[in-house]
């Protein structure tokens, strides 16, 4: 049979539908939960941007200092005439720039492929990168693995995949393994990955970073409620909830929750359904896992990578792990 009418579903509709279903699933679970991936609408991305510059949030600054110090050594380790650099999750480009510039400085031609599900996220990047005849930039709007796999076939250059900022920390331990194995599968032998891991450290430092004195993290978390109000017609009242973030040492993760301050019902128009929140009931939003050096070593060997270098800062707060894909 011939199919005559193909229905084109645009990305916006797909995203809205995924958000709607995930909110239904999440608010029907026990305990209630909303995935951290929904933090990043325009307002959320802007808030994260501000968090990353705040005094109390050491991660971004620390990783930046590591890349500043070791960029040249990273480029020298890979040392190709031409390289494809793929970045998962387009940030504002400041960290990408350090890495790209290190390759350009040693005469390596760079093809930069930022991969992000949101086209908007790419907008920030371009303006912050160096203009050079030796640098080509091609944004890929796709989820990470579709983006990676599409490149595997069209280019035979050696690849370096960047997954910076401890974004990997939002996966739980099992998901981290799965992610690294899929990464390994989508690359060829001798390709590289550079992954930013936030290290286990004093709990006071961790708790401060996720409860900044500027109230930015609180606003970042509560923004998810605003997003449900705006996109799903929910009627969350911000002042009836509070943000609660703390380090769980047995899990090795920062955990963030929104706690209901009242016995209350929230109606979500897009679901034609009300959800009851008991007084002091918690809704889980995010876990940000922290790693020890030995855990990072174990991850590499369990998922098929050889460690080339673990770059760290003077305080030993953060590691950028340069690994090479092993295949035989
Ligand atoms: C962007 C996922 C790395 O977990 O530290 C910042 C997000 N959450 N403050 C992190 C975040 C609260 C951030 N990542």
PDB file of N, CA and C and ligand atoms in Angstrom, residues 40 48 51 57 59 165-167 170 210 217 220 286 288, ligand 1:
ATOM      1  N   UNK A  40      16.036  23.344  31.316  1.00  0.00           N
ATOM      2  CA  UNK A  40      16.683  24.281  30.389  1.00  0.00           C
ATOM      3  C   UNK A  40      15.777  24.866  29.313  1.00  0.00           C
ATOM      4  N   UNK A  48      20.987  29.107  34.702  1.00  0.00           N
ATOM      5  CA  UNK A  48      22.176  28.271  34.863  1.00  0.00           C
ATOM      6  C   UNK A  48      23.438  29.053  34.507  1.00  0.00           C
ATOM      7  N   UNK A  51      24.249  30.999  37.457  1.00  0.00           N
ATOM      8  CA  UNK A  51      24.784  30.126  38.513  1.00  0.00           C
ATOM      9  C   UNK A  51      26.266  29.858  38.245  1.00  0.00           C
ATOM     10  N   UNK A  57      29.344  28.641  43.144  1.00  0.00           N
ATOM     11  CA  UNK A  57      29.320  27.488  42.235  1.00  0.00           C
ATOM     12  C   UNK A  57      30.698  27.359  41.576  1.00  0.00           C
ATOM     13  N   UNK A  59      32.171  24.844  40.020  1.00  0.00           N
ATOM     14  CA  UNK A  59      32.433  23.869  38.945  1.00  0.00           C
ATOM     15  C   UNK A  59      32.943  24.504  37.639  1.00  0.00           C
ATOM     16  N   UNK A 165      31.698  19.965  32.025  1.00  0.00           N
ATOM     17  CA  UNK A 165      30.860  20.608  33.031  1.00  0.00           C
ATOM     18  C   UNK A 165      30.212  19.696  34.041  1.00  0.00           C
ATOM     19  N   UNK A 166      30.646  18.432  34.105  1.00  0.00           N
ATOM     20  CA  UNK A 166      29.999  17.439  34.958  1.00  0.00           C
ATOM     21  C   UNK A 166      28.536  17.243  34.585  1.00  0.00           C
ATOM     22  N   UNK A 167      28.252  17.423  33.300  1.00  0.00           N
ATOM     23  CA  UNK A 167      26.908  17.064  32.837  1.00  0.00           C
ATOM     24  C   UNK A 167      26.665  15.577  33.025  1.00  0.00           C
ATOM     25  N   UNK A 170      24.538  14.164  36.021  1.00  0.00           N
ATOM     26  CA  UNK A 170      23.076  14.038  36.091  1.00  0.00           C
ATOM     27  C   UNK A 170      22.597  12.618  35.817  1.00  0.00           C
ATOM     28  N   UNK A 210      25.302  24.364  45.677  1.00  0.00           N
ATOM     29  CA  UNK A 210      23.946  24.065  45.225  1.00  0.00           C
ATOM     30  C   UNK A 210      22.888  24.786  46.073  1.00  0.00           C
ATOM     31  N   UNK A 217      20.060  29.212  42.565  1.00  0.00           N
ATOM     32  CA  UNK A 217      19.696  27.796  42.469  1.00  0.00           C
ATOM     33  C   UNK A 217      18.218  27.595  42.831  1.00  0.00           C
ATOM     34  N   UNK A 220      16.319  28.660  39.898  1.00  0.00           N
ATOM     35  CA  UNK A 220      16.536  27.655  38.834  1.00  0.00           C
ATOM     36  C   UNK A 220      15.582  26.474  39.037  1.00  0.00           C
ATOM     37  N   UNK A 286      16.641  16.741  40.750  1.00  0.00           N
ATOM     38  CA  UNK A 286      17.970  16.539  40.169  1.00  0.00           C
ATOM     39  C   UNK A 286      18.894  15.803  41.127  1.00  0.00           C
ATOM     40  N   UNK A 288      23.099  15.271  41.222  1.00  0.00           N
ATOM     41  CA  UNK A 288      24.368  15.610  40.569  1.00  0.00           C
ATOM     42  C   UNK A 288      25.445  14.760  41.228  1.00  0.00           C
TER      43      UNK A 288
HETATM   44  C1  LIG B   1      24.774  21.539  34.443  1.00  0.00           C
HETATM   45  C2  LIG B   1      24.101  19.440  35.351  1.00  0.00           C
HETATM   46  C3  LIG B   1      26.355  20.174  35.607  1.00  0.00           C
HETATM   47  O1  LIG B   1      24.530  19.434  38.274  1.00  0.00           O
HETATM   48  O2  LIG B   1      25.967  20.963  38.767  1.00  0.00           O
HETATM   49  C4  LIG B   1      23.643  23.639  38.795  1.00  0.00           C
HETATM   50  C5  LIG B   1      23.234  21.825  36.997  1.00  0.00           C
HETATM   51  N1  LIG B   1      22.082  22.222  39.170  1.00  0.00           N
HETATM   52  N2  LIG B   1      23.079  23.920  39.987  1.00  0.00           N
HETATM   53  C6  LIG B   1      25.065  20.515  38.073  1.00  0.00           C
HETATM   54  C7  LIG B   1      22.999  22.548  38.289  1.00  0.00           C
HETATM   55  C8  LIG B   1      22.122  23.084  40.210  1.00  0.00           C
HETATM   56  C9  LIG B   1      24.645  21.340  36.849  1.00  0.00           C
HETATM   57  N3  LIG B   1      24.946  20.613  35.570  1.00  0.00           N
END
